[in-house]
GROMACS .gro file of C-alpha atoms in nm:
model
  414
    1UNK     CA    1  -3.886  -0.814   5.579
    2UNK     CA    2  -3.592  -1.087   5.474
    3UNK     CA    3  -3.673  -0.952   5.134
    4UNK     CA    4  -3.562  -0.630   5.237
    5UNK     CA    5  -3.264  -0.738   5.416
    6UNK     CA    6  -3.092  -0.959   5.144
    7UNK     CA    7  -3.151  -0.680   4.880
    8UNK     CA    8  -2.795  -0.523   4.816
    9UNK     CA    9  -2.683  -0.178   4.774
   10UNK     CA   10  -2.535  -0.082   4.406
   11UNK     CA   11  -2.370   0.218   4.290
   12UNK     CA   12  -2.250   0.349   3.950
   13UNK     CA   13  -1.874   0.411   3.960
   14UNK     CA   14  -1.822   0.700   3.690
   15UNK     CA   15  -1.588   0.609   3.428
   16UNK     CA   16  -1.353   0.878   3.468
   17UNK     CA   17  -1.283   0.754   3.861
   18UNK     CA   18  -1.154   0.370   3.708
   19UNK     CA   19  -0.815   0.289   3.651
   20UNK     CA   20  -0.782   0.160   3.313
   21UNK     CA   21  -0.556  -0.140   3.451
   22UNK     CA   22  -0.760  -0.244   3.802
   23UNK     CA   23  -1.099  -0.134   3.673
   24UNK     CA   24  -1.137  -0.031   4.044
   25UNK     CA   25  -1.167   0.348   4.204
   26UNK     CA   26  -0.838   0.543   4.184
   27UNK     CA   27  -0.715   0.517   4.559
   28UNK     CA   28  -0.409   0.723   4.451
   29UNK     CA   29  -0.416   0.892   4.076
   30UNK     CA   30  -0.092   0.949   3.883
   31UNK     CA   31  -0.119   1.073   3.560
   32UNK     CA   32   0.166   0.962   3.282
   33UNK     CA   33   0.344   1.198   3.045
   34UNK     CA   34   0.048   1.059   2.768
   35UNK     CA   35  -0.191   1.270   2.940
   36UNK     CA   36  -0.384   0.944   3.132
   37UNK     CA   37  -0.470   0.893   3.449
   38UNK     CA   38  -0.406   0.538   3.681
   39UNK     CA   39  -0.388   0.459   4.032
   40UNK     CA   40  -0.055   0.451   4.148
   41UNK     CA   41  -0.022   0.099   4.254
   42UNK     CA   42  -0.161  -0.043   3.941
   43UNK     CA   43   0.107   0.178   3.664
   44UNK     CA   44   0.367   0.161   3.908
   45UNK     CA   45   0.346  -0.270   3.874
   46UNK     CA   46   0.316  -0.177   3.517
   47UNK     CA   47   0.635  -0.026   3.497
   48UNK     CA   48   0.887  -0.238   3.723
   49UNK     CA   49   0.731  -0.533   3.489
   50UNK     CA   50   0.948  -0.375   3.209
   51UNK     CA   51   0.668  -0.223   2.991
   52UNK     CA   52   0.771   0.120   2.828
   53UNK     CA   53   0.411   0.162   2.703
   54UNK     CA   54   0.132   0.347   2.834
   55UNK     CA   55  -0.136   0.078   2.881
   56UNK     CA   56  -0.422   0.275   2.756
   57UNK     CA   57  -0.231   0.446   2.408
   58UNK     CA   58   0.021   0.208   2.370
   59UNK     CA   59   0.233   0.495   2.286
   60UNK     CA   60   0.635   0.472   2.418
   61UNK     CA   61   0.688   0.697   2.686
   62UNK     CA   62   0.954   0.909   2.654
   63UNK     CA   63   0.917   0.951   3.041
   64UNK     CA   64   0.834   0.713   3.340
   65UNK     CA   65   0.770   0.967   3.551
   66UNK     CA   66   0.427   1.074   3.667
   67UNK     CA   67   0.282   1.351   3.866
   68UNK     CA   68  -0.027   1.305   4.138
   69UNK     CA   69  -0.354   1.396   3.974
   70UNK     CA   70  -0.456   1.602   4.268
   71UNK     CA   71  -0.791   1.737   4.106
   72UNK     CA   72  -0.883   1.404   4.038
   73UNK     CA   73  -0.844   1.281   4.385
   74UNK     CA   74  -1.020   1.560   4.551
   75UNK     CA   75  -1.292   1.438   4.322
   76UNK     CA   76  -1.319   1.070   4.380
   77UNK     CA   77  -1.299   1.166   4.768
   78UNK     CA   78  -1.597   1.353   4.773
   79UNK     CA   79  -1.807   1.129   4.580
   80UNK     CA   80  -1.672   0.834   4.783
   81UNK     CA   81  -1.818   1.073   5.092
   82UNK     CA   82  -2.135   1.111   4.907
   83UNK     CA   83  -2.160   0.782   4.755
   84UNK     CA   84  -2.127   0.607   5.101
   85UNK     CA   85  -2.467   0.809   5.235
   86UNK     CA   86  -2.635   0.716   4.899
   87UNK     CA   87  -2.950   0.509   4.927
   88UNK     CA   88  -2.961   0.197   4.682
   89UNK     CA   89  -2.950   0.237   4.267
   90UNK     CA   90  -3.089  -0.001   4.046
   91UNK     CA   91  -2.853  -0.296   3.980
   92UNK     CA   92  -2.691  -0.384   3.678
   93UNK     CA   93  -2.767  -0.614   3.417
   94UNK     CA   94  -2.643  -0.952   3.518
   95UNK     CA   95  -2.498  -0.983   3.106
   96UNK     CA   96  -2.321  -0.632   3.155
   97UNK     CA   97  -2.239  -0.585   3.510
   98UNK     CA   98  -1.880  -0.469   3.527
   99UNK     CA   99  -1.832  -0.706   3.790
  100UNK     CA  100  -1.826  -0.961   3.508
  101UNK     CA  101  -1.595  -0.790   3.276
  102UNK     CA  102  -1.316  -0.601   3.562
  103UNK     CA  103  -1.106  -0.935   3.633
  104UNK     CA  104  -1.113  -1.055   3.221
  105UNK     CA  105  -1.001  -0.730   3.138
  106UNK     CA  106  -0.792  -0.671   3.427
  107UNK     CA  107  -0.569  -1.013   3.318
  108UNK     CA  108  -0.561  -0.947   2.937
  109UNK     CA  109  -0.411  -0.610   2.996
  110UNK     CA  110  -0.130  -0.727   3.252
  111UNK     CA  111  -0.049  -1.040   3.169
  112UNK     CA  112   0.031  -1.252   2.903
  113UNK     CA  113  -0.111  -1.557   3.044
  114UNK     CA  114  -0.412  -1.726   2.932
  115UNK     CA  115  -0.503  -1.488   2.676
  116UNK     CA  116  -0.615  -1.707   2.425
  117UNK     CA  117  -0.899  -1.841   2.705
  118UNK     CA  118  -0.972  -1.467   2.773
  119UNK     CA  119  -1.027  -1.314   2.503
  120UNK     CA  120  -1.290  -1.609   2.394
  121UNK     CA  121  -1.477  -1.533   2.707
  122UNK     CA  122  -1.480  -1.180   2.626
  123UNK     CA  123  -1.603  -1.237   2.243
  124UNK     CA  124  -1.877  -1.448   2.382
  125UNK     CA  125  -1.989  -1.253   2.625
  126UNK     CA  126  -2.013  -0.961   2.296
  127UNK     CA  127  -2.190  -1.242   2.107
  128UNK     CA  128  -2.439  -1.259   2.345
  129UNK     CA  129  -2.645  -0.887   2.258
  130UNK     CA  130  -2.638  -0.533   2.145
  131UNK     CA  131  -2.620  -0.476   2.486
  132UNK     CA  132  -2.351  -0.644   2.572
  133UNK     CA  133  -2.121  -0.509   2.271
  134UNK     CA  134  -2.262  -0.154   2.364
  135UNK     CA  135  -2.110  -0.192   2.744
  136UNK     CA  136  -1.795  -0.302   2.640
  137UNK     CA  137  -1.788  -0.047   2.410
  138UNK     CA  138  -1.809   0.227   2.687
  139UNK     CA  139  -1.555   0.010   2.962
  140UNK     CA  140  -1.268   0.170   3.048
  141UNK     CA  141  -0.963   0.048   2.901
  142UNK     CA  142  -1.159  -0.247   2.662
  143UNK     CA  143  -1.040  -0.114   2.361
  144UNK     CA  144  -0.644  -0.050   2.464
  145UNK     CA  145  -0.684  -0.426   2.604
  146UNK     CA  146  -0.766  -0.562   2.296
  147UNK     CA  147  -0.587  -0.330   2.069
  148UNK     CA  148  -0.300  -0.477   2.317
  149UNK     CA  149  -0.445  -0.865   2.297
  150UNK     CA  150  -0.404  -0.838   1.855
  151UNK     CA  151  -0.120  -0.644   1.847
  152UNK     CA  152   0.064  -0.922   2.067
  153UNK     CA  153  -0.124  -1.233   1.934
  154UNK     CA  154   0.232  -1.404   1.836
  155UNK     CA  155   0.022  -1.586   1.532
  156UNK     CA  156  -0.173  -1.752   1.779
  157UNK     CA  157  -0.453  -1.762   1.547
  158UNK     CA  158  -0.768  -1.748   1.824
  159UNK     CA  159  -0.609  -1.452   1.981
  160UNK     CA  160  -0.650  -1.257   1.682
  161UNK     CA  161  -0.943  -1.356   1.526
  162UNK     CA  162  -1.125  -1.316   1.857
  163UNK     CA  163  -0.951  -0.946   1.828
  164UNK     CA  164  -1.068  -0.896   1.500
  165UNK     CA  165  -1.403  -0.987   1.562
  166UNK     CA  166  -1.394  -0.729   1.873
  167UNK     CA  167  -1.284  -0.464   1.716
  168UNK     CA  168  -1.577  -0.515   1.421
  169UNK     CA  169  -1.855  -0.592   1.645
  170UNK     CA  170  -1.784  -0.354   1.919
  171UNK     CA  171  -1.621  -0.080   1.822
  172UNK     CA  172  -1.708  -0.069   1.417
  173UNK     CA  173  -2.070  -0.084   1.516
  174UNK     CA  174  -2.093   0.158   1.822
  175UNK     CA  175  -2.030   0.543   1.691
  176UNK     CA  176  -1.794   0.797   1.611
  177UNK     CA  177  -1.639   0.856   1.908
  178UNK     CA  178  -1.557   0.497   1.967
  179UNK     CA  179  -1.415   0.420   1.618
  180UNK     CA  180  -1.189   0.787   1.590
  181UNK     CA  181  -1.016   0.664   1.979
  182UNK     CA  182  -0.937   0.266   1.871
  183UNK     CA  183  -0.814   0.438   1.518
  184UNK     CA  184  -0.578   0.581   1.662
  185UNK     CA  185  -0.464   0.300   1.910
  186UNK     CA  186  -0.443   0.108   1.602
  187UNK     CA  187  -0.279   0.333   1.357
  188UNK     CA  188   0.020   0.408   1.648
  189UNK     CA  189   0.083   0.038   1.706
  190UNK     CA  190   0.010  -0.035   1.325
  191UNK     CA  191   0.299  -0.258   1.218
  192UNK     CA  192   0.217  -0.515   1.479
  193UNK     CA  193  -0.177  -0.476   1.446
  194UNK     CA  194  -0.113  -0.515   1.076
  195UNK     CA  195   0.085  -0.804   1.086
  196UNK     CA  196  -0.178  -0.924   1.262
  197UNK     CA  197  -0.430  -0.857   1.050
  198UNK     CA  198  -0.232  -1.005   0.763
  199UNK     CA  199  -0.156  -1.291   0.919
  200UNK     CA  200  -0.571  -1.335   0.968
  201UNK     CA  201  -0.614  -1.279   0.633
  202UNK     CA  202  -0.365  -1.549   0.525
  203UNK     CA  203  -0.466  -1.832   0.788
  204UNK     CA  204  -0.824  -1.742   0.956
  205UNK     CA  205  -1.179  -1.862   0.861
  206UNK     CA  206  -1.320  -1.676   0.532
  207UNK     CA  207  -1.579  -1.523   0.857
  208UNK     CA  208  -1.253  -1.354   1.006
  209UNK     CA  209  -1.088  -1.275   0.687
  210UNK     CA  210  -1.387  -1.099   0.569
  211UNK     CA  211  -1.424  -0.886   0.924
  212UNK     CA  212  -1.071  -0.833   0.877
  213UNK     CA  213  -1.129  -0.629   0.559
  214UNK     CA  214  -1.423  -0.435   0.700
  215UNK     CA  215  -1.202  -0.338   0.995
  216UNK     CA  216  -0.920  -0.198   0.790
  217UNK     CA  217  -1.208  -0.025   0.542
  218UNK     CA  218  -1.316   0.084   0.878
  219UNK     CA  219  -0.987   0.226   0.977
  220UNK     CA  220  -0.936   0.399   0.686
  221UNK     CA  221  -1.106   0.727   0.751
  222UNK     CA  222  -0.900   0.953   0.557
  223UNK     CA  223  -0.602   1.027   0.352
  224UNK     CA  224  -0.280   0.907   0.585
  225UNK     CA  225  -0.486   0.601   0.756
  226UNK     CA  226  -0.557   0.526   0.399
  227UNK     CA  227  -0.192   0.542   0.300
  228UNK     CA  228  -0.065   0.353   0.603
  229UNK     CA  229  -0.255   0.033   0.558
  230UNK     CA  230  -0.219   0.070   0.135
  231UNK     CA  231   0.189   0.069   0.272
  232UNK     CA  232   0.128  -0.205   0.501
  233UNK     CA  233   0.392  -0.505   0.367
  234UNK     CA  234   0.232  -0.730   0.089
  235UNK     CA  235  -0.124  -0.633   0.234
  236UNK     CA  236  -0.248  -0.489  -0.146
  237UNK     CA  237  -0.116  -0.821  -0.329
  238UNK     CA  238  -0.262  -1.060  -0.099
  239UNK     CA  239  -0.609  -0.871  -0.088
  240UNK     CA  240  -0.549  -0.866  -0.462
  241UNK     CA  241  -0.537  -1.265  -0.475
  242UNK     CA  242  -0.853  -1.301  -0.313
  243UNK     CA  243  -1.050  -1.157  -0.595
  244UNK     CA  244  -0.923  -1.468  -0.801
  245UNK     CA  245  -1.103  -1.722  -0.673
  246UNK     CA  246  -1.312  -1.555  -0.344
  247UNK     CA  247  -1.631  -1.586  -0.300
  248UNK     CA  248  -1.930  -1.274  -0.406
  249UNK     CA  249  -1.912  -1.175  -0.023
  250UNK     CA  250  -1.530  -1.138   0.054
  251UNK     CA  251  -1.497  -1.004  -0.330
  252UNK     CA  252  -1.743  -0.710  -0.230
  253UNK     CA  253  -1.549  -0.632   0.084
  254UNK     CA  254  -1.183  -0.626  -0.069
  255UNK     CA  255  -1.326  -0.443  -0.352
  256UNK     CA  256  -1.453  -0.183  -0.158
  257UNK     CA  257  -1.108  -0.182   0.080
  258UNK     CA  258  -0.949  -0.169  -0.233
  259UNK     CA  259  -1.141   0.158  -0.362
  260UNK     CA  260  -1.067   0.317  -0.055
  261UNK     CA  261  -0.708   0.259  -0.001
  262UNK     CA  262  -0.556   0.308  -0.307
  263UNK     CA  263  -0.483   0.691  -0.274
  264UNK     CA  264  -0.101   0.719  -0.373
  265UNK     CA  265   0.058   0.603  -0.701
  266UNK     CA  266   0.247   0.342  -0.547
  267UNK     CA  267  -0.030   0.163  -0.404
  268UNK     CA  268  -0.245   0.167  -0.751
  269UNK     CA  269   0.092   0.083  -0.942
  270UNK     CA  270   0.125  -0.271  -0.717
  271UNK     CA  271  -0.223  -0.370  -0.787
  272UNK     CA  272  -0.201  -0.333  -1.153
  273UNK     CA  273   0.139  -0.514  -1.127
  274UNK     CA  274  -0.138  -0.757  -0.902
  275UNK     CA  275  -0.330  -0.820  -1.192
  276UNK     CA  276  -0.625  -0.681  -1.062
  277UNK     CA  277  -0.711  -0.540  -1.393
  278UNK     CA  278  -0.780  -0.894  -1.578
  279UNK     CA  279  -0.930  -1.018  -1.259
  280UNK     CA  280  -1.217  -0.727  -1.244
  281UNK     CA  281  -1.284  -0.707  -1.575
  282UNK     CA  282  -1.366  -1.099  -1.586
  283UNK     CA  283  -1.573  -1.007  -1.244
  284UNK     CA  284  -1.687  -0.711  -1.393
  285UNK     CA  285  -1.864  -0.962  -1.685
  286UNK     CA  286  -2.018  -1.228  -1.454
  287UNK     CA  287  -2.083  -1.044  -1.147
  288UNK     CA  288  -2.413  -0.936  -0.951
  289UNK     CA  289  -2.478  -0.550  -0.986
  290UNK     CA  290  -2.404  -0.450  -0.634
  291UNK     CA  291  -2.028  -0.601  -0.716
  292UNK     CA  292  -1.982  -0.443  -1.031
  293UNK     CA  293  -2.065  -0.100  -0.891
  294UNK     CA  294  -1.770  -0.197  -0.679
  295UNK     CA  295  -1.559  -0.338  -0.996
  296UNK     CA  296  -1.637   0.010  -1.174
  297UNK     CA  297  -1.494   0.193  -0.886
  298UNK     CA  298  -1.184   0.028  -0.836
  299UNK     CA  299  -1.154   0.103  -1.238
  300UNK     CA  300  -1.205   0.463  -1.228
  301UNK     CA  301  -0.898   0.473  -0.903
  302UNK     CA  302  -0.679   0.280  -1.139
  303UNK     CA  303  -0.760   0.492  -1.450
  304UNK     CA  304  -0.573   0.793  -1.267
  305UNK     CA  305  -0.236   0.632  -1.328
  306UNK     CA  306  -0.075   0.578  -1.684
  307UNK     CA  307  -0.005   0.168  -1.581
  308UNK     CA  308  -0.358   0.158  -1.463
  309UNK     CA  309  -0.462   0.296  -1.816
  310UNK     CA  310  -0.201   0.108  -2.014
  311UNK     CA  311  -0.332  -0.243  -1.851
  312UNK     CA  312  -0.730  -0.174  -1.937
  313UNK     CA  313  -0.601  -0.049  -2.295
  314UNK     CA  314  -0.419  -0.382  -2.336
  315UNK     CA  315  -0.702  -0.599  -2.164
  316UNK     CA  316  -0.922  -0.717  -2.474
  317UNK     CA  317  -1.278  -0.710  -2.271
  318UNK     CA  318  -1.226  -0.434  -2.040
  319UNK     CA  319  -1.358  -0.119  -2.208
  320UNK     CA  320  -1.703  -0.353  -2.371
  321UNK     CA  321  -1.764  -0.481  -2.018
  322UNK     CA  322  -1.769  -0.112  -1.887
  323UNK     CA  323  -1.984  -0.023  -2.194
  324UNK     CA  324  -2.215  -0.334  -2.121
  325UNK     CA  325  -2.235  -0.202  -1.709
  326UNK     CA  326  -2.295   0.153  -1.760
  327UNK     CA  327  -2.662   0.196  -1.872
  328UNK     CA  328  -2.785  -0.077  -1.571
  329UNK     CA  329  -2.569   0.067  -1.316
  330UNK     CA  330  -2.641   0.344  -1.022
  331UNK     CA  331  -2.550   0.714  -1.094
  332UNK     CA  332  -2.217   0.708  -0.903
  333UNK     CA  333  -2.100   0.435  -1.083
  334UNK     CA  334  -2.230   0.500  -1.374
  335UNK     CA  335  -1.987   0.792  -1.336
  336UNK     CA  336  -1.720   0.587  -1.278
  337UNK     CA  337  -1.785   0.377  -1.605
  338UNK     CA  338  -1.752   0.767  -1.768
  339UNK     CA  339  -1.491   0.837  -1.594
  340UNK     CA  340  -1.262   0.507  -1.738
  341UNK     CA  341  -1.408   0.525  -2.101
  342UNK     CA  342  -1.306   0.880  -2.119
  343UNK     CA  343  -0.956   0.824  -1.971
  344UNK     CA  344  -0.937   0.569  -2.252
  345UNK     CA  345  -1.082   0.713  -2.541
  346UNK     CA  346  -1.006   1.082  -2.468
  347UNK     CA  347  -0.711   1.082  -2.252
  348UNK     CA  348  -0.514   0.824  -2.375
  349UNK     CA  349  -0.672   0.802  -2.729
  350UNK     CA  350  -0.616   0.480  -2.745
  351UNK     CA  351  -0.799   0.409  -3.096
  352UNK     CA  352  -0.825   0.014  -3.008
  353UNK     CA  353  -1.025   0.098  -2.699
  354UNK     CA  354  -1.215   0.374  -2.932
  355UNK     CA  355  -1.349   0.150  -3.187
  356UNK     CA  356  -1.384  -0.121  -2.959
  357UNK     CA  357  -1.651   0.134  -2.767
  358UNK     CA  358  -1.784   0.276  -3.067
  359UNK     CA  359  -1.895  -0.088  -3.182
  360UNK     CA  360  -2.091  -0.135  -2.922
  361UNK     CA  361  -2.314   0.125  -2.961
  362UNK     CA  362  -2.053   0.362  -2.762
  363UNK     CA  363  -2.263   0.704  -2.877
  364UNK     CA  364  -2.541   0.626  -2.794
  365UNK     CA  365  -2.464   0.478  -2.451
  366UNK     CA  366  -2.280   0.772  -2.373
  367UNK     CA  367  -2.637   0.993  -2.471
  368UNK     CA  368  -2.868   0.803  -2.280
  369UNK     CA  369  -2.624   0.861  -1.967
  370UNK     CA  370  -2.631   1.202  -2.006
  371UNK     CA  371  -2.988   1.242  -1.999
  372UNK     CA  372  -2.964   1.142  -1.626
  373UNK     CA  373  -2.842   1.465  -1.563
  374UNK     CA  374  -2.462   1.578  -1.416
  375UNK     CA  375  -2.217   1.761  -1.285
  376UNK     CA  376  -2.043   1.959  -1.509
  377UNK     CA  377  -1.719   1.727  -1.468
  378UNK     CA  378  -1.901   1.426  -1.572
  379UNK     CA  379  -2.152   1.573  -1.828
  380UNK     CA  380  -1.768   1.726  -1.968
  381UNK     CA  381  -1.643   1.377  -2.012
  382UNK     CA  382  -1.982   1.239  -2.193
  383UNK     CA  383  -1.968   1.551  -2.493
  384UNK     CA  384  -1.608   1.447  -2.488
  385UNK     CA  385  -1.645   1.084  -2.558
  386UNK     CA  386  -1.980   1.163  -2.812
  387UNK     CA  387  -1.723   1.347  -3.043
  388UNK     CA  388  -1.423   1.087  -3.021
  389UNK     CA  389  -1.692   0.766  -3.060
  390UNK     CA  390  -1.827   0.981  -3.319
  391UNK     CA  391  -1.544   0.990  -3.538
  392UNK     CA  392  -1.479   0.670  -3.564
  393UNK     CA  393  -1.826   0.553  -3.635
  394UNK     CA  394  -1.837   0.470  -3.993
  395UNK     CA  395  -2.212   0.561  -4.067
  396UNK     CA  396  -2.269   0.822  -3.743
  397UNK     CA  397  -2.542   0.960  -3.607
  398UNK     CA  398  -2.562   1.231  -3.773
  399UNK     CA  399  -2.556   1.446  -3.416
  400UNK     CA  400  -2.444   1.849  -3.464
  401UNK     CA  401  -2.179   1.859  -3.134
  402UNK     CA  402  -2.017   2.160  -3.276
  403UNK     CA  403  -2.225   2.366  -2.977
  404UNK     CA  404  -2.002   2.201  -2.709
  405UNK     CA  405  -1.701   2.307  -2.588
  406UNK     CA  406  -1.561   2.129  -2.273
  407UNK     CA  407  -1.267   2.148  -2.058
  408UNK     CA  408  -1.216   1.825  -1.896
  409UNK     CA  409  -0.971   1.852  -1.620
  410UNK     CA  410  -1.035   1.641  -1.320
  411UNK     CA  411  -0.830   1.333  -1.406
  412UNK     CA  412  -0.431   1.401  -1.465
  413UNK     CA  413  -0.211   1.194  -1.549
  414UNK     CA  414   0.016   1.086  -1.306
   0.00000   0.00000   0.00000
């Protein structure tokens, strides 16, 4: 019977009832101009302490103002009603009760002091399990809080590693509709996020720097997130440095980034300025075959620009260290290694970069790639470069190409 007596009662608080400051049940809920929802007490402290943000979007409101959320409260009363005649529900994990996590997060999203502290006890507690990362995941308000905690980490170097390493393990690793909301709290506070970030990349542990460059692969989900981190001040150079003397892992990551982000002219013009050129084509030589698939890819984005063209045609080993890759490597970047011969040979017509490929065997290379069969873009490109490498073999093959007629349009100059 004393069992009985000392068990307690637990209930499961829905989500939508929180507010996103307190963590507790809306007593009174206001919603903002953004479209969220808080209880009165807790936004109203947030605004007479002289923030102009709302606290979940970070977004400037253009208003203070906020209207009751009457819906909302007719809501909460009724489960509150129903809740309080409830018999017991299971209790929560002890390593993801929200009792553990309300008062951390609670702190780091209205004050300013002891953050550093906080967000290590947070980043442990993630450490800890899946489980653990998957709760925080799904708390209300976790990931403004530490969108909030990186964005104001002051180069306080803890605070935003700690971030970083949230916003990898938690949110990178826990869906779609996780990683599309802290996107966009990331992309609308992205100047202070990414000077962040940079300043991670130029003074953490090679751990956070190479998190750092997952997250902002992770962020870039499509054409203008791509563009706003590739515009991102000094971001492409310094990634660019790493490749000189980084190790195979942080290589593979920035290469990747790299592939990713460089979508305008501007960004694929500062990397070749970078060097980057020189510095894959020496990786491109030495390196293991998962990081040349990743060297052959950041090729073929830079062989879409004239400079990105002009620097391979004036780098002595480039175009033989493509011809060397091609036949070992995967069929996507295999393509790739098409894709920068042809802009070479064929595009550009560079006839140093043609006999260079036709020395080593360049015809038939290029044949025993097409026999892996294509799209008609990329099988284009190989009858392309058969004919050029042909002509300037001094014995050929003897090969009758006079059947093929191509139009090979995909890459433009730019």
């Amino acid at each position: 019977m004393a069992k009985v007596r000392d068990q307690k009662l637990y209930v499961t608080v829905p989500s939508l009832f929180r507010c996103p400051i307190s963590m507790d049940v809306m007593r009174s809920p206001v919603s903002l101009c953004t479209g969220v929802t808080y209880d009165r007490a807790s936004i109203q402290h947030w605004l007479d302490s002289g923030h102009d943000t709302c606290p979940a979007t970070m977004q400037v409101l253009p208003s203070k103002d906020f209207i009751p959320n009457l819906t909302l409260h007719r809501l909460i009363r009724l489960w509150l009603l129903s809740s309080s005649s409830s018999s017991s529900a299971e209790p929560p994990s002890p390593s993801s009760s929200a009792d553990h996590l309300r008062p951390l997060l609670r702190q780091i999203q209205t004050s300013d002091d002891n953050v550093p502290g906080i967000l290590s006890k947070i980043a442990e507690f993630a450490k800890k399990s899946g489980e653990n990362r998957r709760s925080l995941a799904a708390f209300p308000g976790f990931d403004s809080a530490v969108v909030r905690a990186l964005a104001g980490s002051n180069s306080l170097i803890d605070v935003a590693e700690n971030a970083i390493y949230l916003l990898g393990s938690v949110f990178r690793e826990n869906g779609k509709s996780t990683g599309e909301r802290i996107r966009k709290l990331i992309l609308d506070a992205r100047e202070q996020c990414f000077d962040a970030m940079i300043f991670v990349l130029r003074n953490g542990s090679l751990k956070s720097k190479i998190e750092t460059v997952k997250v902002l692969e992770f962020l870039a989900c499509d054409f203008q997130s791509s563009k706003s981190i590739s515009e991102a001040c000094g971001l492409l150079s310094l990634l660019a440095s790493f490749l000189k003397d980084g190790g195979e892992e942080i290589n593979d990551a920035v290469l990747s980034l790299l592939g990713v982000v460089s979508v305008t002219h501007s960004a694929k013009v500062e990397l070749v300025s970078s060097g980057v050129v020189e510095v894959v084509t020496k990786l491109l030589r030495a390196c293991s075959a998962a990081t040349a698939e990743r060297c052959l890819r950041m090729l073929a984005v830079l062989a879409t620009c004239a400079e990105g063209r002009a620097a391979m045609a004036e780098e002595p080993s480039c175009a033989a260290a493509v011809v060397e890759r091609i036949t070992k490597a995967s069929k996507a970047a295999a393509a790739d290694a098409v894709a920068v011969l042809w802009s070479l040979c064929c595009l550009c017509r560079n006839v140093k970069v043609r006999d260079e490929v036709a020395k080593r065997n360049g015809v038939v290379v290029v044949l025993l790639v097409m026999q892996r069969g294509w799209e008609e873009h990329v099988r284009s490109m190989c009858v392309d470069l058969i004919k050029v490498l042909k002509g300037a073999c001094k014995n050929g093959l003897g090969l009758e190409l006079g059947c093929y007629d191509t139009k090979t349009t995909h890459i433009k100059p730019c």
